PDB file of C-alpha atoms in Angstrom:
ATOM      1  CA  UNK A   1       2.189 140.778 -86.121  1.00 85.00           C
ATOM      2  CA  UNK A   2       5.940 140.280 -86.333  1.00 88.00           C
ATOM      3  CA  UNK A   3       5.890 138.060 -83.258  1.00 91.00           C
ATOM      4  CA  UNK A   4       3.021 136.029 -84.711  1.00 91.00           C
ATOM      5  CA  UNK A   5       4.895 135.598 -87.990  1.00 91.00           C
ATOM      6  CA  UNK A   6       7.987 134.432 -86.121  1.00 90.00           C
ATOM      7  CA  UNK A   7       5.913 131.658 -84.583  1.00 90.00           C
ATOM      8  CA  UNK A   8       4.120 130.630 -87.757  1.00 89.00           C
ATOM      9  CA  UNK A   9       6.541 127.828 -88.772  1.00 84.00           C
ATOM     10  CA  UNK A  10       4.831 125.580 -86.225  1.00 84.00           C
ATOM     11  CA  UNK A  11       1.687 125.834 -88.381  1.00 84.00           C
ATOM     12  CA  UNK A  12       3.462 124.951 -91.612  1.00 87.00           C
ATOM     13  CA  UNK A  13       4.226 121.314 -90.967  1.00 83.00           C
ATOM     14  CA  UNK A  14       3.082 118.761 -93.493  1.00 83.00           C
ATOM     15  CA  UNK A  15       1.074 115.653 -92.571  1.00 87.00           C
ATOM     16  CA  UNK A  16       1.264 112.045 -93.647  1.00 89.00           C
ATOM     17  CA  UNK A  17      -1.256 109.295 -93.008  1.00 93.00           C
ATOM     18  CA  UNK A  18      -0.796 105.852 -94.481  1.00 92.00           C
ATOM     19  CA  UNK A  19      -3.611 103.469 -95.351  1.00 92.00           C
ATOM     20  CA  UNK A  20      -6.486 105.907 -94.811  1.00 91.00           C
ATOM     21  CA  UNK A  21      -8.242 103.495 -97.131  1.00 94.00           C
ATOM     22  CA  UNK A  22      -7.087 100.337 -98.822  1.00 94.00           C
ATOM     23  CA  UNK A  23      -3.923 101.188-100.717  1.00 92.00           C
ATOM     24  CA  UNK A  24      -4.363 104.938-100.189  1.00 95.00           C
ATOM     25  CA  UNK A  25      -1.940 107.170 -98.319  1.00 94.00           C
ATOM     26  CA  UNK A  26      -2.579 110.882 -97.705  1.00 94.00           C
ATOM     27  CA  UNK A  27       0.060 113.556 -97.362  1.00 91.00           C
ATOM     28  CA  UNK A  28       0.332 117.343 -97.441  1.00 89.00           C
ATOM     29  CA  UNK A  29       3.303 119.644 -97.717  1.00 86.00           C
ATOM     30  CA  UNK A  30       3.993 123.365 -97.764  1.00 86.00           C
ATOM     31  CA  UNK A  31       4.631 125.029-101.096  1.00 91.00           C
ATOM     32  CA  UNK A  32       5.160 128.817-101.169  1.00 94.00           C
ATOM     33  CA  UNK A  33       3.357 130.763-103.879  1.00 96.00           C
ATOM     34  CA  UNK A  34       6.501 132.587-104.968  1.00 97.00           C
ATOM     35  CA  UNK A  35       6.202 136.353-105.400  1.00 98.00           C
ATOM     36  CA  UNK A  36       3.301 138.115-103.701  1.00 98.00           C
ATOM     37  CA  UNK A  37       2.445 141.811-103.650  1.00 99.00           C
ATOM     38  CA  UNK A  38       0.732 144.041-101.120  1.00 99.00           C
ATOM     39  CA  UNK A  39      -1.164 147.170-102.184  1.00 99.00           C
ATOM     40  CA  UNK A  40      -1.766 149.309 -99.115  1.00 98.00           C
ATOM     41  CA  UNK A  41      -3.681 152.515 -98.227  1.00 97.00           C
ATOM     42  CA  UNK A  42      -2.460 155.849 -96.920  1.00 96.00           C
ATOM     43  CA  UNK A  43      -4.143 155.758 -93.530  1.00 94.00           C
ATOM     44  CA  UNK A  44      -2.022 153.054 -91.874  1.00 95.00           C
ATOM     45  CA  UNK A  45       1.224 153.022 -93.883  1.00 97.00           C
ATOM     46  CA  UNK A  46       3.087 150.774 -91.422  1.00 97.00           C
ATOM     47  CA  UNK A  47       0.417 148.635 -89.773  1.00 96.00           C
ATOM     48  CA  UNK A  48      -1.263 147.371 -92.944  1.00 97.00           C
ATOM     49  CA  UNK A  49       1.981 146.296 -94.687  1.00 98.00           C
ATOM     50  CA  UNK A  50       2.844 144.441 -91.491  1.00 97.00           C
ATOM     51  CA  UNK A  51      -0.397 142.466 -91.805  1.00 95.00           C
ATOM     52  CA  UNK A  52       1.006 141.136 -95.058  1.00 97.00           C
ATOM     53  CA  UNK A  53       4.779 141.058 -95.422  1.00 98.00           C
ATOM     54  CA  UNK A  54       5.842 139.137 -92.291  1.00 97.00           C
ATOM     55  CA  UNK A  55       3.460 136.254 -92.967  1.00 95.00           C
ATOM     56  CA  UNK A  56       4.325 136.154 -96.661  1.00 96.00           C
ATOM     57  CA  UNK A  57       8.048 136.056 -95.957  1.00 96.00           C
ATOM     58  CA  UNK A  58       7.786 133.596 -93.062  1.00 94.00           C
ATOM     59  CA  UNK A  59       5.914 131.175 -95.312  1.00 94.00           C
ATOM     60  CA  UNK A  60       8.634 131.304 -97.944  1.00 95.00           C
ATOM     61  CA  UNK A  61       7.549 134.007-100.374  1.00 97.00           C
ATOM     62  CA  UNK A  62       9.157 137.165-101.697  1.00 98.00           C
ATOM     63  CA  UNK A  63       7.105 140.301-101.080  1.00 99.00           C
ATOM     64  CA  UNK A  64       6.597 143.480-103.111  1.00 99.00           C
ATOM     65  CA  UNK A  65       5.007 146.424-101.309  1.00 99.00           C
ATOM     66  CA  UNK A  66       3.159 149.039-103.381  1.00 99.00           C
ATOM     67  CA  UNK A  67       2.355 151.747-100.817  1.00 98.00           C
ATOM     68  CA  UNK A  68       0.053 154.687-101.281  1.00 97.00           C
ATOM     69  CA  UNK A  69       1.697 157.444-103.276  1.00 96.00           C
ATOM     70  CA  UNK A  70       0.325 159.883-100.685  1.00 95.00           C
ATOM     71  CA  UNK A  71       2.726 158.808 -97.909  1.00 94.00           C
ATOM     72  CA  UNK A  72       5.570 156.743 -99.382  1.00 95.00           C
ATOM     73  CA  UNK A  73       8.248 157.400 -96.769  1.00 96.00           C
ATOM     74  CA  UNK A  74       6.976 154.887 -94.190  1.00 97.00           C
ATOM     75  CA  UNK A  75       7.463 152.031 -96.648  1.00 98.00           C
ATOM     76  CA  UNK A  76      11.086 153.030 -97.138  1.00 98.00           C
ATOM     77  CA  UNK A  77      11.600 152.914 -93.382  1.00 97.00           C
ATOM     78  CA  UNK A  78      10.157 149.390 -93.337  1.00 97.00           C
ATOM     79  CA  UNK A  79      12.560 148.360 -96.100  1.00 98.00           C
ATOM     80  CA  UNK A  80      15.462 149.825 -94.149  1.00 98.00           C
ATOM     81  CA  UNK A  81      14.459 147.906 -91.012  1.00 97.00           C
ATOM     82  CA  UNK A  82      14.147 144.627 -92.959  1.00 97.00           C
ATOM     83  CA  UNK A  83      17.633 145.252 -94.351  1.00 97.00           C
ATOM     84  CA  UNK A  84      19.059 145.978 -90.902  1.00 98.00           C
ATOM     85  CA  UNK A  85      17.485 142.775 -89.596  1.00 95.00           C
ATOM     86  CA  UNK A  86      19.462 140.773 -92.159  1.00 97.00           C
ATOM     87  CA  UNK A  87      16.805 139.991 -94.743  1.00 97.00           C
ATOM     88  CA  UNK A  88      18.481 139.116 -98.069  1.00 97.00           C
ATOM     89  CA  UNK A  89      18.193 141.617-100.885  1.00 96.00           C
ATOM     90  CA  UNK A  90      15.133 141.177-103.059  1.00 96.00           C
ATOM     91  CA  UNK A  91      12.978 139.336-100.525  1.00 98.00           C
ATOM     92  CA  UNK A  92      11.211 142.564 -99.507  1.00 98.00           C
ATOM     93  CA  UNK A  93      10.913 145.214-102.192  1.00 98.00           C
ATOM     94  CA  UNK A  94       9.118 148.555-102.414  1.00 98.00           C
ATOM     95  CA  UNK A  95       7.571 149.664-105.689  1.00 98.00           C
ATOM     96  CA  UNK A  96       6.248 153.221-105.828  1.00 98.00           C
ATOM     97  CA  UNK A  97       3.703 154.453-108.321  1.00 97.00           C
ATOM     98  CA  UNK A  98       0.057 154.987-109.155  1.00 95.00           C
ATOM     99  CA  UNK A  99      -2.622 152.994-110.994  1.00 96.00           C
ATOM    100  CA  UNK A 100      -0.243 152.070-113.794  1.00 97.00           C
ATOM    101  CA  UNK A 101       2.059 150.433-111.257  1.00 98.00           C
ATOM    102  CA  UNK A 102      -0.859 148.621-109.628  1.00 98.00           C
ATOM    103  CA  UNK A 103      -2.038 147.304-112.982  1.00 98.00           C
ATOM    104  CA  UNK A 104       1.462 146.024-113.667  1.00 98.00           C
ATOM    105  CA  UNK A 105       1.388 143.977-110.474  1.00 98.00           C
ATOM    106  CA  UNK A 106      -2.141 142.705-111.107  1.00 98.00           C
ATOM    107  CA  UNK A 107      -1.257 141.409-114.556  1.00 98.00           C
ATOM    108  CA  UNK A 108       2.417 140.445-114.325  1.00 98.00           C
ATOM    109  CA  UNK A 109       2.904 136.697-114.867  1.00 98.00           C
ATOM    110  CA  UNK A 110       5.598 136.457-112.186  1.00 98.00           C
ATOM    111  CA  UNK A 111       3.358 137.820-109.411  1.00 98.00           C
ATOM    112  CA  UNK A 112       1.480 134.900-107.874  1.00 98.00           C
ATOM    113  CA  UNK A 113      -0.657 136.571-105.228  1.00 98.00           C
ATOM    114  CA  UNK A 114      -2.114 139.969-104.326  1.00 99.00           C
ATOM    115  CA  UNK A 115      -3.200 141.378-100.976  1.00 98.00           C
ATOM    116  CA  UNK A 116      -5.104 144.670-101.028  1.00 98.00           C
ATOM    117  CA  UNK A 117      -6.576 147.033 -98.442  1.00 97.00           C
ATOM    118  CA  UNK A 118      -8.481 150.117 -99.569  1.00 95.00           C
ATOM    119  CA  UNK A 119     -11.804 151.381-100.843  1.00 93.00           C
ATOM    120  CA  UNK A 120     -14.523 148.980-101.939  1.00 94.00           C
ATOM    121  CA  UNK A 121     -14.599 150.000-105.636  1.00 95.00           C
ATOM    122  CA  UNK A 122     -10.839 149.527-105.938  1.00 97.00           C
ATOM    123  CA  UNK A 123     -11.007 146.255-103.997  1.00 97.00           C
ATOM    124  CA  UNK A 124     -13.524 144.990-106.551  1.00 98.00           C
ATOM    125  CA  UNK A 125     -11.279 146.111-109.407  1.00 98.00           C
ATOM    126  CA  UNK A 126      -8.201 144.482-107.869  1.00 98.00           C
ATOM    127  CA  UNK A 127     -10.016 141.201-107.261  1.00 98.00           C
ATOM    128  CA  UNK A 128     -11.533 141.049-110.730  1.00 98.00           C
ATOM    129  CA  UNK A 129      -8.344 141.981-112.567  1.00 98.00           C
ATOM    130  CA  UNK A 130      -5.943 139.811-110.589  1.00 98.00           C
ATOM    131  CA  UNK A 131      -8.124 136.701-110.593  1.00 98.00           C
ATOM    132  CA  UNK A 132      -8.543 137.019-114.361  1.00 98.00           C
ATOM    133  CA  UNK A 133      -4.778 136.666-114.532  1.00 98.00           C
ATOM    134  CA  UNK A 134      -4.722 133.556-112.375  1.00 97.00           C
ATOM    135  CA  UNK A 135      -3.586 135.069-109.102  1.00 98.00           C
ATOM    136  CA  UNK A 136      -4.713 134.356-105.584  1.00 98.00           C
ATOM    137  CA  UNK A 137      -6.270 137.493-104.169  1.00 98.00           C
ATOM    138  CA  UNK A 138      -7.420 138.849-100.843  1.00 97.00           C
ATOM    139  CA  UNK A 139      -9.077 142.235-101.277  1.00 97.00           C
ATOM    140  CA  UNK A 140     -10.339 144.122 -98.234  1.00 96.00           C
ATOM    141  CA  UNK A 141     -12.702 146.973 -99.060  1.00 94.00           C
ATOM    142  CA  UNK A 142     -14.136 149.753 -96.949  1.00 87.00           C
ATOM    143  CA  UNK A 143     -16.479 149.445 -94.008  1.00 82.00           C
ATOM    144  CA  UNK A 144     -19.461 151.469 -92.868  1.00 82.00           C
ATOM    145  CA  UNK A 145     -19.788 151.391 -89.102  1.00 88.00           C
ATOM    146  CA  UNK A 146     -22.899 152.269 -87.132  1.00 93.00           C
ATOM    147  CA  UNK A 147     -23.490 152.601 -83.406  1.00 95.00           C
ATOM    148  CA  UNK A 148     -26.815 152.036 -81.649  1.00 97.00           C
ATOM    149  CA  UNK A 149     -27.214 153.683 -78.247  1.00 97.00           C
ATOM    150  CA  UNK A 150     -30.021 152.302 -76.125  1.00 96.00           C
ATOM    151  CA  UNK A 151     -31.966 154.369 -73.558  1.00 94.00           C
ATOM    152  CA  UNK A 152     -30.293 152.613 -70.617  1.00 95.00           C
ATOM    153  CA  UNK A 153     -26.750 153.172 -71.931  1.00 96.00           C
ATOM    154  CA  UNK A 154     -24.052 155.023 -70.005  1.00 97.00           C
ATOM    155  CA  UNK A 155     -24.300 158.147 -72.144  1.00 97.00           C
ATOM    156  CA  UNK A 156     -21.055 159.720 -70.945  1.00 97.00           C
ATOM    157  CA  UNK A 157     -19.169 156.574 -71.850  1.00 97.00           C
ATOM    158  CA  UNK A 158     -21.020 156.320 -75.162  1.00 97.00           C
ATOM    159  CA  UNK A 159     -20.253 159.939 -76.048  1.00 97.00           C
ATOM    160  CA  UNK A 160     -16.566 159.481 -75.238  1.00 96.00           C
ATOM    161  CA  UNK A 161     -16.301 156.501 -77.544  1.00 96.00           C
ATOM    162  CA  UNK A 162     -18.404 158.049 -80.305  1.00 96.00           C
ATOM    163  CA  UNK A 163     -16.169 161.115 -80.417  1.00 94.00           C
ATOM    164  CA  UNK A 164     -13.007 159.023 -80.408  1.00 94.00           C
ATOM    165  CA  UNK A 165     -14.348 156.740 -83.130  1.00 93.00           C
ATOM    166  CA  UNK A 166     -15.573 159.611 -85.295  1.00 93.00           C
ATOM    167  CA  UNK A 167     -12.623 161.980 -85.086  1.00 92.00           C
ATOM    168  CA  UNK A 168      -9.628 159.712 -84.479  1.00 90.00           C
ATOM    169  CA  UNK A 169      -7.306 159.631 -87.507  1.00 91.00           C
ATOM    170  CA  UNK A 170      -9.441 162.526 -88.788  1.00 92.00           C
ATOM    171  CA  UNK A 171     -12.141 159.945 -89.469  1.00 91.00           C
ATOM    172  CA  UNK A 172     -10.069 158.451 -92.291  1.00 93.00           C
ATOM    173  CA  UNK A 173     -10.123 154.826 -91.219  1.00 91.00           C
ATOM    174  CA  UNK A 174     -12.470 151.957 -91.819  1.00 86.00           C
ATOM    175  CA  UNK A 175     -13.205 151.636 -88.091  1.00 83.00           C
ATOM    176  CA  UNK A 176     -14.603 155.173 -87.914  1.00 90.00           C
ATOM    177  CA  UNK A 177     -18.171 155.596 -86.708  1.00 91.00           C
ATOM    178  CA  UNK A 178     -20.124 157.689 -89.199  1.00 88.00           C
ATOM    179  CA  UNK A 179     -23.671 156.962 -88.021  1.00 92.00           C
ATOM    180  CA  UNK A 180     -24.972 156.871 -84.446  1.00 94.00           C
ATOM    181  CA  UNK A 181     -28.583 155.890 -83.817  1.00 95.00           C
ATOM    182  CA  UNK A 182     -29.888 156.950 -80.418  1.00 95.00           C
ATOM    183  CA  UNK A 183     -32.991 155.057 -79.337  1.00 95.00           C
ATOM    184  CA  UNK A 184     -35.838 156.734 -77.483  1.00 92.00           C
ATOM    185  CA  UNK A 185     -34.952 159.016 -74.590  1.00 90.00           C
ATOM    186  CA  UNK A 186     -31.212 158.687 -75.242  1.00 92.00           C
ATOM    187  CA  UNK A 187     -31.286 160.949 -78.286  1.00 93.00           C
ATOM    188  CA  UNK A 188     -31.538 164.506 -76.974  1.00 91.00           C
ATOM    189  CA  UNK A 189     -29.063 164.116 -74.124  1.00 94.00           C
ATOM    190  CA  UNK A 190     -26.607 162.119 -76.231  1.00 96.00           C
ATOM    191  CA  UNK A 191     -26.493 164.810 -78.923  1.00 95.00           C
ATOM    192  CA  UNK A 192     -25.603 167.376 -76.265  1.00 96.00           C
ATOM    193  CA  UNK A 193     -22.842 165.208 -74.828  1.00 96.00           C
ATOM    194  CA  UNK A 194     -21.344 164.451 -78.241  1.00 96.00           C
ATOM    195  CA  UNK A 195     -21.507 168.168 -79.073  1.00 96.00           C
ATOM    196  CA  UNK A 196     -19.464 168.970 -75.963  1.00 96.00           C
ATOM    197  CA  UNK A 197     -16.833 166.423 -76.919  1.00 96.00           C
ATOM    198  CA  UNK A 198     -16.695 167.541 -80.554  1.00 94.00           C
ATOM    199  CA  UNK A 199     -16.092 171.134 -79.497  1.00 94.00           C
ATOM    200  CA  UNK A 200     -13.291 169.963 -77.201  1.00 94.00           C
ATOM    201  CA  UNK A 201     -11.391 168.059 -79.906  1.00 93.00           C
ATOM    202  CA  UNK A 202      -7.916 169.584 -80.303  1.00 92.00           C
ATOM    203  CA  UNK A 203      -7.549 170.214 -84.040  1.00 91.00           C
ATOM    204  CA  UNK A 204      -3.863 170.844 -84.707  1.00 90.00           C
ATOM    205  CA  UNK A 205      -0.987 169.919 -86.918  1.00 86.00           C
ATOM    206  CA  UNK A 206      -0.917 166.136 -86.689  1.00 85.00           C
ATOM    207  CA  UNK A 207       2.741 166.137 -85.634  1.00 87.00           C
ATOM    208  CA  UNK A 208       1.992 168.030 -82.422  1.00 90.00           C
ATOM    209  CA  UNK A 209       2.017 165.655 -79.424  1.00 91.00           C
ATOM    210  CA  UNK A 210      -1.320 166.828 -78.031  1.00 91.00           C
ATOM    211  CA  UNK A 211      -3.158 166.897 -81.366  1.00 90.00           C
ATOM    212  CA  UNK A 212      -6.386 164.901 -81.325  1.00 91.00           C
ATOM    213  CA  UNK A 213      -7.299 165.560 -84.943  1.00 91.00           C
ATOM    214  CA  UNK A 214      -4.962 166.554 -87.743  1.00 89.00           C
ATOM    215  CA  UNK A 215      -5.652 167.416 -91.374  1.00 90.00           C
ATOM    216  CA  UNK A 216      -7.299 165.016 -93.767  1.00 92.00           C
ATOM    217  CA  UNK A 217      -5.013 163.555 -96.405  1.00 92.00           C
ATOM    218  CA  UNK A 218      -5.604 165.950 -99.340  1.00 91.00           C
ATOM    219  CA  UNK A 219      -7.436 169.183-100.173  1.00 91.00           C
ATOM    220  CA  UNK A 220      -9.740 167.093-102.366  1.00 93.00           C
ATOM    221  CA  UNK A 221     -10.692 165.006 -99.329  1.00 93.00           C
ATOM    222  CA  UNK A 222     -11.551 168.133 -97.385  1.00 92.00           C
ATOM    223  CA  UNK A 223     -13.648 169.430-100.289  1.00 94.00           C
ATOM    224  CA  UNK A 224     -15.545 166.131-100.419  1.00 94.00           C
ATOM    225  CA  UNK A 225     -16.286 166.273 -96.678  1.00 93.00           C
ATOM    226  CA  UNK A 226     -17.450 169.885 -96.879  1.00 94.00           C
ATOM    227  CA  UNK A 227     -19.670 169.033 -99.848  1.00 96.00           C
ATOM    228  CA  UNK A 228     -21.295 166.131 -98.004  1.00 94.00           C
ATOM    229  CA  UNK A 229     -21.967 168.278 -94.929  1.00 94.00           C
ATOM    230  CA  UNK A 230     -23.368 171.089 -97.073  1.00 95.00           C
ATOM    231  CA  UNK A 231     -25.654 168.706 -98.951  1.00 97.00           C
ATOM    232  CA  UNK A 232     -26.887 167.217 -95.668  1.00 94.00           C
ATOM    233  CA  UNK A 233     -27.639 170.673 -94.300  1.00 95.00           C
ATOM    234  CA  UNK A 234     -29.527 171.584 -97.478  1.00 96.00           C
ATOM    235  CA  UNK A 235     -31.558 168.402 -97.111  1.00 97.00           C
ATOM    236  CA  UNK A 236     -32.679 169.443 -93.634  1.00 96.00           C
ATOM    237  CA  UNK A 237     -30.022 168.064 -91.298  1.00 93.00           C
ATOM    238  CA  UNK A 238     -29.562 170.062 -88.093  1.00 92.00           C
ATOM    239  CA  UNK A 239     -26.025 171.448 -87.786  1.00 92.00           C
ATOM    240  CA  UNK A 240     -24.878 171.044 -84.188  1.00 93.00           C
ATOM    241  CA  UNK A 241     -21.142 171.687 -84.590  1.00 93.00           C
ATOM    242  CA  UNK A 242     -19.904 173.274 -87.819  1.00 92.00           C
ATOM    243  CA  UNK A 243     -16.186 173.003 -88.521  1.00 89.00           C
ATOM    244  CA  UNK A 244     -16.252 173.819 -92.230  1.00 89.00           C
ATOM    245  CA  UNK A 245     -14.710 177.270 -91.809  1.00 85.00           C
ATOM    246  CA  UNK A 246     -12.350 176.497 -88.954  1.00 85.00           C
ATOM    247  CA  UNK A 247      -8.873 177.963 -89.451  1.00 83.00           C
ATOM    248  CA  UNK A 248      -5.980 176.426 -87.524  1.00 82.00           C
ATOM    249  CA  UNK A 249      -2.893 178.681 -87.741  1.00 75.00           C
ATOM    250  CA  UNK A 250      -0.404 175.813 -87.942  1.00 67.00           C
ATOM    251  CA  UNK A 251      -2.437 174.187 -90.712  1.00 66.00           C
ATOM    252  CA  UNK A 252      -3.179 177.091 -93.067  1.00 61.00           C
ATOM    253  CA  UNK A 253      -1.323 175.331 -95.865  1.00 58.00           C
ATOM    254  CA  UNK A 254      -2.707 171.918 -94.974  1.00 53.00           C
ATOM    255  CA  UNK A 255      -6.068 170.394 -95.751  1.00 53.00           C
ATOM    256  CA  UNK A 256      -7.386 170.369 -92.216  1.00 51.00           C
ATOM    257  CA  UNK A 257     -11.079 170.292 -91.524  1.00 52.00           C
ATOM    258  CA  UNK A 258     -12.612 170.464 -88.090  1.00 51.00           C
ATOM    259  CA  UNK A 259     -15.214 167.954 -86.938  1.00 49.00           C
ATOM    260  CA  UNK A 260     -18.309 168.989 -88.930  1.00 46.00           C
TER     261      UNK A 260
END
């Protein structure tokens, strides 16, 4: 993204055409918005801000980053790197806080644009509030991804990718697969293959190099996951792999939950 932003000036040139009609000339020119803000989620605390800030700055704007309060340190590292690269003070700023801070950005008259990535309900709130205050807004909400596995699929390959998509980043990403629909004869064998891969997932402290699944972000998130699994079981779902009571020694104080 940084490399793309460095090349973006070639796309910012104005145009001029004279006499497109009798006595009419047409021209366009670049005009930065001014101050724009990015409100980013906890799950990708470096990648998502880098979707926003480099392009905003390269096109002539100042940028305010409001990171998730759940993992604020990555944003400070980004600010340090911008500073080391020679960016003038004030062009990239970090503003920590919760909903009150977000509301301040959404309504402040000196903030001209908002970019948001997060859950769908909050995306709707951000879009509605910011546009009411005359701001340009891009608001990216959550996704719900499904996979369909046909009878002639390579089931080993499908199972590998289903497990990676379901359990990577502890499932806390919008690209995660939460529903897999196996068609016809694929179903029974696919369930067995996914079960094998789920049981093999290395659930460890997320800082360990060989960890394949670390803890979810908060104890409340774990409780929500356990509740959903429990409700599904009560409704008649067959439990193939149950990770609700898994205890990982290195994560006793964390909010880890195994692949349910």
